[in-house]
mmCIF file of C-alpha atoms and ligand atoms in Angstrom:
data_model
loop_
_atom_site.group_PDB
_atom_site.id
_atom_site.type_symbol
_atom_site.label_atom_id
_atom_site.label_comp_id
_atom_site.label_asym_id
_atom_site.label_seq_id
_atom_site.Cartn_x
_atom_site.Cartn_y
_atom_site.Cartn_z
ATOM 1 C CA MET A 1208 147.427 169.130 -42.331
ATOM 2 C CA ILE A 1209 149.382 172.037 -43.347
ATOM 3 C CA SER A 1210 151.934 171.421 -46.281
ATOM 4 C CA TYR A 1211 153.134 173.341 -49.383
ATOM 5 C CA SER A 1212 154.036 173.298 -53.232
ATOM 6 C CA ASN A 1213 157.065 175.131 -54.710
ATOM 7 C CA GLN A 1214 156.278 174.986 -58.159
ATOM 8 C CA LYS A 1215 155.579 178.891 -59.978
ATOM 9 C CA LYS A 1216 155.268 180.207 -56.883
ATOM 10 C CA PHE A 1217 155.308 178.987 -53.067
ATOM 11 C CA THR A 1218 152.276 178.407 -52.039
ATOM 12 C CA ILE A 1219 150.739 177.618 -48.498
ATOM 13 C CA CYS A 1220 147.692 175.060 -48.645
ATOM 14 C CA LEU A 1221 145.854 174.807 -45.466
ATOM 15 C CA LYS A 1222 143.070 171.731 -45.530
ATOM 16 C CA LEU A 1223 140.906 173.281 -42.607
ATOM 17 C CA VAL A 1224 138.223 171.712 -40.681
ATOM 18 C CA ILE A 1225 136.108 174.086 -38.771
ATOM 19 C CA ILE A 1226 134.223 173.045 -35.748
ATOM 20 C CA ASN A 1227 132.537 174.663 -33.113
ATOM 21 C CA ARG A 1228 132.579 173.125 -29.248
ATOM 22 C CA SER A 1229 130.977 175.978 -27.521
ATOM 23 C CA SER A 1230 127.625 176.379 -26.363
ATOM 24 C CA LEU A 1231 126.895 179.218 -28.494
ATOM 25 C CA ASN A 1232 124.978 178.619 -31.957
ATOM 26 C CA ILE A 1233 127.570 180.158 -34.612
ATOM 27 C CA ASN A 1234 126.919 180.084 -38.705
ATOM 28 C CA LEU A 1235 130.155 178.079 -39.613
ATOM 29 C CA PHE A 1236 129.696 178.884 -43.278
ATOM 30 C CA GLU A 1237 129.415 182.806 -42.399
ATOM 31 C CA PHE A 1238 132.624 182.232 -40.100
ATOM 32 C CA ASP A 1239 134.194 180.013 -42.512
ATOM 33 C CA ARG A 1240 133.576 182.928 -45.384
ATOM 34 C CA VAL A 1241 134.917 185.476 -42.947
ATOM 35 C CA ILE A 1242 138.226 183.744 -41.920
ATOM 36 C CA LYS A 1243 139.119 182.672 -45.566
ATOM 37 C CA SER A 1244 139.209 186.857 -46.429
ATOM 38 C CA GLN A 1245 141.224 187.314 -43.383
ATOM 39 C CA LEU A 1246 144.020 184.802 -43.923
ATOM 40 C CA TYR A 1247 144.062 186.009 -47.838
ATOM 41 C CA THR A 1248 144.853 189.316 -46.505
ATOM 42 C CA VAL A 1249 147.511 188.648 -44.607
ATOM 43 C CA PHE A 1250 149.344 185.836 -46.492
ATOM 44 C CA ASN A 1251 147.957 185.776 -50.056
ATOM 45 C CA LEU A 1252 151.313 187.701 -50.939
ATOM 46 C CA PRO A 1253 152.384 186.997 -54.857
ATOM 47 C CA LYS A 1254 154.384 189.896 -55.617
ATOM 48 C CA GLN A 1255 156.723 188.018 -52.540
ATOM 49 C CA ASN A 1256 156.269 184.772 -53.798
ATOM 50 C CA LEU A 1257 153.668 183.448 -51.258
ATOM 51 C CA VAL A 1258 150.516 182.168 -52.204
ATOM 52 C CA LEU A 1259 147.544 180.578 -50.143
ATOM 53 C CA LYS A 1260 145.333 177.915 -50.783
ATOM 54 C CA ILE A 1261 142.500 177.197 -48.111
ATOM 55 C CA GLU A 1262 140.606 174.048 -48.456
ATOM 56 C CA THR A 1263 137.844 174.119 -45.444
ATOM 57 C CA LYS A 1264 135.419 171.513 -44.445
ATOM 58 C CA VAL A 1265 132.588 172.677 -42.112
ATOM 59 C CA LEU A 1266 131.438 170.646 -39.317
ATOM 60 C CA TYR A 1267 128.698 170.787 -37.874
ATOM 61 C CA LYS A 1268 128.925 167.117 -36.596
ATOM 62 C CA TYR A 1269 131.825 165.200 -36.381
ATOM 63 C CA LYS A 1270 133.430 162.068 -35.050
ATOM 64 C CA LEU A 1271 136.819 162.364 -33.952
ATOM 65 C CA SER A 1272 138.145 160.181 -36.656
ATOM 66 C CA GLN A 1273 137.281 163.250 -38.490
ATOM 67 C CA LEU A 1274 139.895 165.614 -36.929
ATOM 68 C CA TYR A 1275 142.516 162.887 -36.502
ATOM 69 C CA ASN A 1276 145.512 164.923 -37.891
ATOM 70 C CA LYS A 1277 143.844 167.631 -39.749
ATOM 71 C CA LEU A 1278 144.114 171.004 -39.560
ATOM 72 C CA VAL A 1279 141.292 171.881 -37.073
ATOM 73 C CA LEU A 1280 139.739 175.855 -35.933
ATOM 74 C CA CYS A 1281 137.744 175.212 -33.045
ATOM 75 C CA ILE A 1282 135.400 177.577 -31.112
ATOM 76 C CA CYS A 1283 135.575 176.951 -27.702
ATOM 77 C CA ASP A 1284 133.407 178.147 -24.633
ATOM 78 C CA SER A 1285 136.562 179.326 -22.651
ATOM 79 C CA VAL A 1286 140.503 179.781 -23.555
ATOM 80 C CA GLN A 1287 142.917 179.928 -21.132
ATOM 81 C CA HIS A 1288 143.452 183.402 -19.468
ATOM 82 C CA ASN A 1289 140.197 184.415 -21.103
ATOM 83 C CA ASN A 1290 142.761 185.572 -24.277
ATOM 84 C CA PRO A 1291 141.112 185.738 -27.917
ATOM 85 C CA ALA A 1292 142.977 182.430 -29.038
ATOM 86 C CA GLU A 1293 145.403 180.153 -28.632
ATOM 87 C CA THR A 1294 147.012 178.186 -30.450
ATOM 88 C CA HIS A 1295 149.211 174.844 -30.754
ATOM 89 C CA PHE A 1296 152.738 176.160 -31.445
ATOM 90 C CA LYS A 1297 153.336 174.772 -34.759
ATOM 91 C CA GLY A 1298 150.442 172.750 -34.162
ATOM 92 C CA LEU A 1299 147.319 171.661 -35.698
ATOM 93 C CA LEU A 1300 144.570 172.952 -33.474
ATOM 94 C CA ILE A 1301 143.687 176.650 -32.923
ATOM 95 C CA CYS A 1302 140.846 177.503 -30.438
ATOM 96 C CA ILE A 1303 139.213 180.795 -30.924
ATOM 97 C CA ASN A 1304 137.077 181.879 -27.682
ATOM 98 C CA LYS A 1305 133.272 182.222 -28.331
ATOM 99 C CA LEU A 1306 133.442 185.770 -26.680
ATOM 100 C CA PHE A 1307 135.528 187.006 -29.636
ATOM 101 C CA ILE A 1308 133.443 185.698 -32.406
ATOM 102 C CA GLN A 1309 130.983 188.834 -32.751
ATOM 103 C CA GLU A 1310 134.077 190.954 -33.849
ATOM 104 C CA ILE A 1311 135.390 188.808 -35.801
ATOM 105 C CA LEU A 1312 132.717 188.328 -37.576
ATOM 106 C CA SER A 1313 132.130 191.676 -38.037
ATOM 107 C CA GLY A 1314 135.280 192.664 -39.105
ATOM 108 C CA LYS A 1315 136.211 194.821 -36.159
ATOM 109 C CA ASN A 1316 138.713 192.568 -35.327
ATOM 110 C CA THR A 1317 140.321 191.329 -38.315
ATOM 111 C CA ARG A 1318 143.606 190.520 -36.887
ATOM 112 C CA THR A 1319 143.346 187.652 -34.294
ATOM 113 C CA ILE A 1320 142.745 184.823 -37.174
ATOM 114 C CA PRO A 1321 145.944 185.624 -38.790
ATOM 115 C CA HIS A 1322 147.999 185.763 -36.025
ATOM 116 C CA GLU A 1323 146.907 182.216 -34.648
ATOM 117 C CA PHE A 1324 147.256 181.218 -37.781
ATOM 118 C CA GLY A 1325 151.001 182.600 -37.942
ATOM 119 C CA HIS A 1326 151.561 180.315 -34.841
ATOM 120 C CA ALA A 1327 150.553 177.327 -36.318
ATOM 121 C CA LEU A 1328 152.889 178.300 -39.354
ATOM 122 C CA GLY A 1329 156.013 178.317 -36.331
ATOM 123 C CA LEU A 1330 155.878 181.814 -36.123
ATOM 124 C CA ASP A 1331 156.705 182.998 -32.411
ATOM 125 C CA HIS A 1332 156.098 186.760 -31.101
ATOM 126 C CA PRO A 1333 158.844 189.516 -31.917
ATOM 127 C CA HIS A 1334 158.999 191.076 -28.529
ATOM 128 C CA ALA A 1335 159.591 189.965 -25.631
ATOM 129 C CA ARG A 1336 157.009 188.211 -23.182
ATOM 130 C CA ALA A 1337 155.466 191.649 -21.118
ATOM 131 C CA SER A 1338 158.005 193.993 -22.457
ATOM 132 C CA PHE A 1339 157.921 196.903 -25.130
ATOM 133 C CA ASN A 1340 160.522 197.762 -27.522
ATOM 134 C CA THR A 1341 162.448 194.111 -26.416
ATOM 135 C CA ILE A 1342 163.869 191.430 -28.690
ATOM 136 C CA ASN A 1343 162.268 188.034 -28.156
ATOM 137 C CA GLU A 1344 165.469 186.053 -27.540
ATOM 138 C CA GLU A 1345 163.414 183.079 -27.163
ATOM 139 C CA ALA A 1346 162.169 183.289 -31.068
ATOM 140 C CA THR A 1347 164.598 182.077 -34.237
ATOM 141 C CA THR A 1348 167.354 184.121 -35.306
ATOM 142 C CA LEU A 1349 165.177 185.578 -38.516
ATOM 143 C CA GLU A 1350 162.696 187.223 -36.050
ATOM 144 C CA LYS A 1351 165.709 188.177 -33.783
ATOM 145 C CA GLN A 1352 166.568 190.254 -36.976
ATOM 146 C CA ILE A 1353 163.090 192.169 -37.104
ATOM 147 C CA PRO A 1354 163.759 195.900 -35.850
ATOM 148 C CA ILE A 1355 162.215 197.253 -33.248
ATOM 149 C CA ASN A 1356 160.152 199.884 -34.691
ATOM 150 C CA GLU A 1357 158.607 197.329 -36.995
ATOM 151 C CA PHE A 1358 156.982 195.227 -33.981
ATOM 152 C CA SER A 1359 154.129 197.793 -33.279
ATOM 153 C CA THR A 1360 152.632 197.039 -37.385
ATOM 154 C CA ASN A 1361 153.703 193.620 -37.142
ATOM 155 C CA LEU A 1362 150.742 190.643 -37.490
ATOM 156 C CA MET A 1363 152.964 188.696 -34.670
ATOM 157 C CA SER A 1364 153.103 191.161 -31.938
ATOM 158 C CA GLN A 1365 150.301 189.928 -29.020
ATOM 159 C CA THR A 1366 147.246 192.792 -28.825
ATOM 160 C CA TRP A 1367 148.868 194.298 -26.025
ATOM 161 C CA TYR A 1368 151.693 195.225 -27.637
ATOM 162 C CA VAL A 1369 149.779 197.082 -30.732
ATOM 163 C CA GLN A 1370 147.325 198.993 -28.678
ATOM 164 C CA LYS A 1371 150.321 200.221 -26.630
ATOM 165 C CA ALA A 1372 151.901 201.531 -29.455
ATOM 166 C CA ASN A 1373 148.573 203.093 -30.388
ATOM 167 C CA ILE A 1374 147.783 201.231 -33.165
ATOM 168 C CA ASN A 1375 144.487 200.138 -34.841
ATOM 169 C CA ILE A 1376 145.289 196.185 -34.163
ATOM 170 C CA ASN A 1377 143.794 196.006 -37.950
ATOM 171 C CA LYS A 1378 146.358 197.757 -38.953
ATOM 172 C CA ALA A 1379 149.227 195.607 -37.691
ATOM 173 C CA ILE A 1380 148.873 192.836 -39.807
ATOM 174 C CA ASN A 1381 152.578 193.227 -41.360
ATOM 175 C CA LEU A 1382 154.727 190.029 -42.209
ATOM 176 C CA HIS A 1383 158.532 190.978 -42.193
ATOM 177 C CA GLN A 1384 160.548 189.376 -45.065
ATOM 178 C CA ASN A 1385 162.254 187.464 -42.786
ATOM 179 C CA GLN A 1386 158.983 185.794 -41.112
ATOM 180 C CA ILE A 1387 157.873 184.958 -44.477
ATOM 181 C CA GLU A 1388 161.226 183.082 -45.026
ATOM 182 C CA LEU A 1389 160.741 181.273 -41.572
ATOM 183 C CA ILE A 1390 157.603 179.816 -42.704
ATOM 184 C CA LYS A 1391 158.666 178.742 -45.957
ATOM 185 C CA GLN A 1392 161.599 176.817 -44.052
ATOM 186 C CA ASN A 1393 159.265 175.412 -41.512
ATOM 187 C CA LEU A 1394 157.101 173.978 -44.183
ATOM 188 C CA MET A 1395 160.168 172.502 -46.303
ATOM 189 C CA GLN A 1396 162.214 171.298 -43.018
ATOM 190 C CA GLN A 1397 158.445 169.598 -42.108
ATOM 191 C CA LYS A 1398 158.598 171.500 -38.823
ATOM 192 C CA LEU A 1399 154.791 171.852 -38.746
ATOM 193 C CA ASN A 1400 151.738 169.758 -37.825
ATOM 194 C CA ASN A 1401 153.470 168.907 -34.242
ATOM 195 C CA ASN A 1402 151.029 168.557 -31.283
ATOM 196 C CA TYR A 1403 147.914 166.735 -32.103
ATOM 197 C CA SER A 1404 144.919 167.470 -30.995
ATOM 198 C CA ILE A 1405 143.130 163.872 -31.054
ATOM 199 C CA LYS A 1406 145.089 160.743 -29.915
ATOM 200 C CA LYS A 1407 144.400 157.674 -31.522
ATOM 201 C CA MET A 1408 143.753 154.948 -28.639
ATOM 202 C CA LEU A 1409 143.125 151.106 -29.459
ATOM 203 C CA PHE A 1410 139.262 151.555 -30.700
ATOM 204 C CA TRP A 1411 138.627 155.144 -30.253
ATOM 205 C CA TYR A 1412 140.149 158.827 -30.779
ATOM 206 C CA LYS A 1413 140.094 161.504 -27.914
ATOM 207 C CA TRP A 1414 140.732 164.782 -27.166
ATOM 208 C CA VAL A 1415 144.165 165.872 -25.617
ATOM 209 C CA VAL A 1416 143.245 168.730 -24.505
HETATM 210 ZN ZN1 LIG B 2059 150.590 185.580 -29.873
#
């Protein structure tokens, strides 16, 4: 689950299970260490009153009941359109394409993981689909107010957008103040934890995707 506390600082609490459904042999403990560091870099912003807490559980073997209602980071054999990853918007399942694991582990790509968590936290792309320098009309009002000249270094722009602007993708990890505000609102208004990836049947559990 994704939860929060709001005492001294606004704190995002991620309870995350890491699993590997792909055919690759991956050191999940190493993966755990790497992704935590990438997520802290982007979302732990105490000066902006945002703090990140992550509790992870690495499971090499699991029962689906152990994943039910949990935030799950899952390495998969394939992702739609061969994208690096896909996330249920505001949801609990983040799938990472196995073909991109090596560049995530090596630090060549430190952006995909935080970008996907941005979606899980309810952030949309600030720019319109397949369109450069255009606002995403489907995004929230807060997101539509982000200045277009900040899109190319923003965490939530798509990779092609950053590359088209000639920016190193690992440098495009900024969050605009409005996006921080939106994450807080999504948490406080309980808009997250949707689209459960595991369905509970009468006597068993099954993957929805
Ligand atoms: Zn995206």
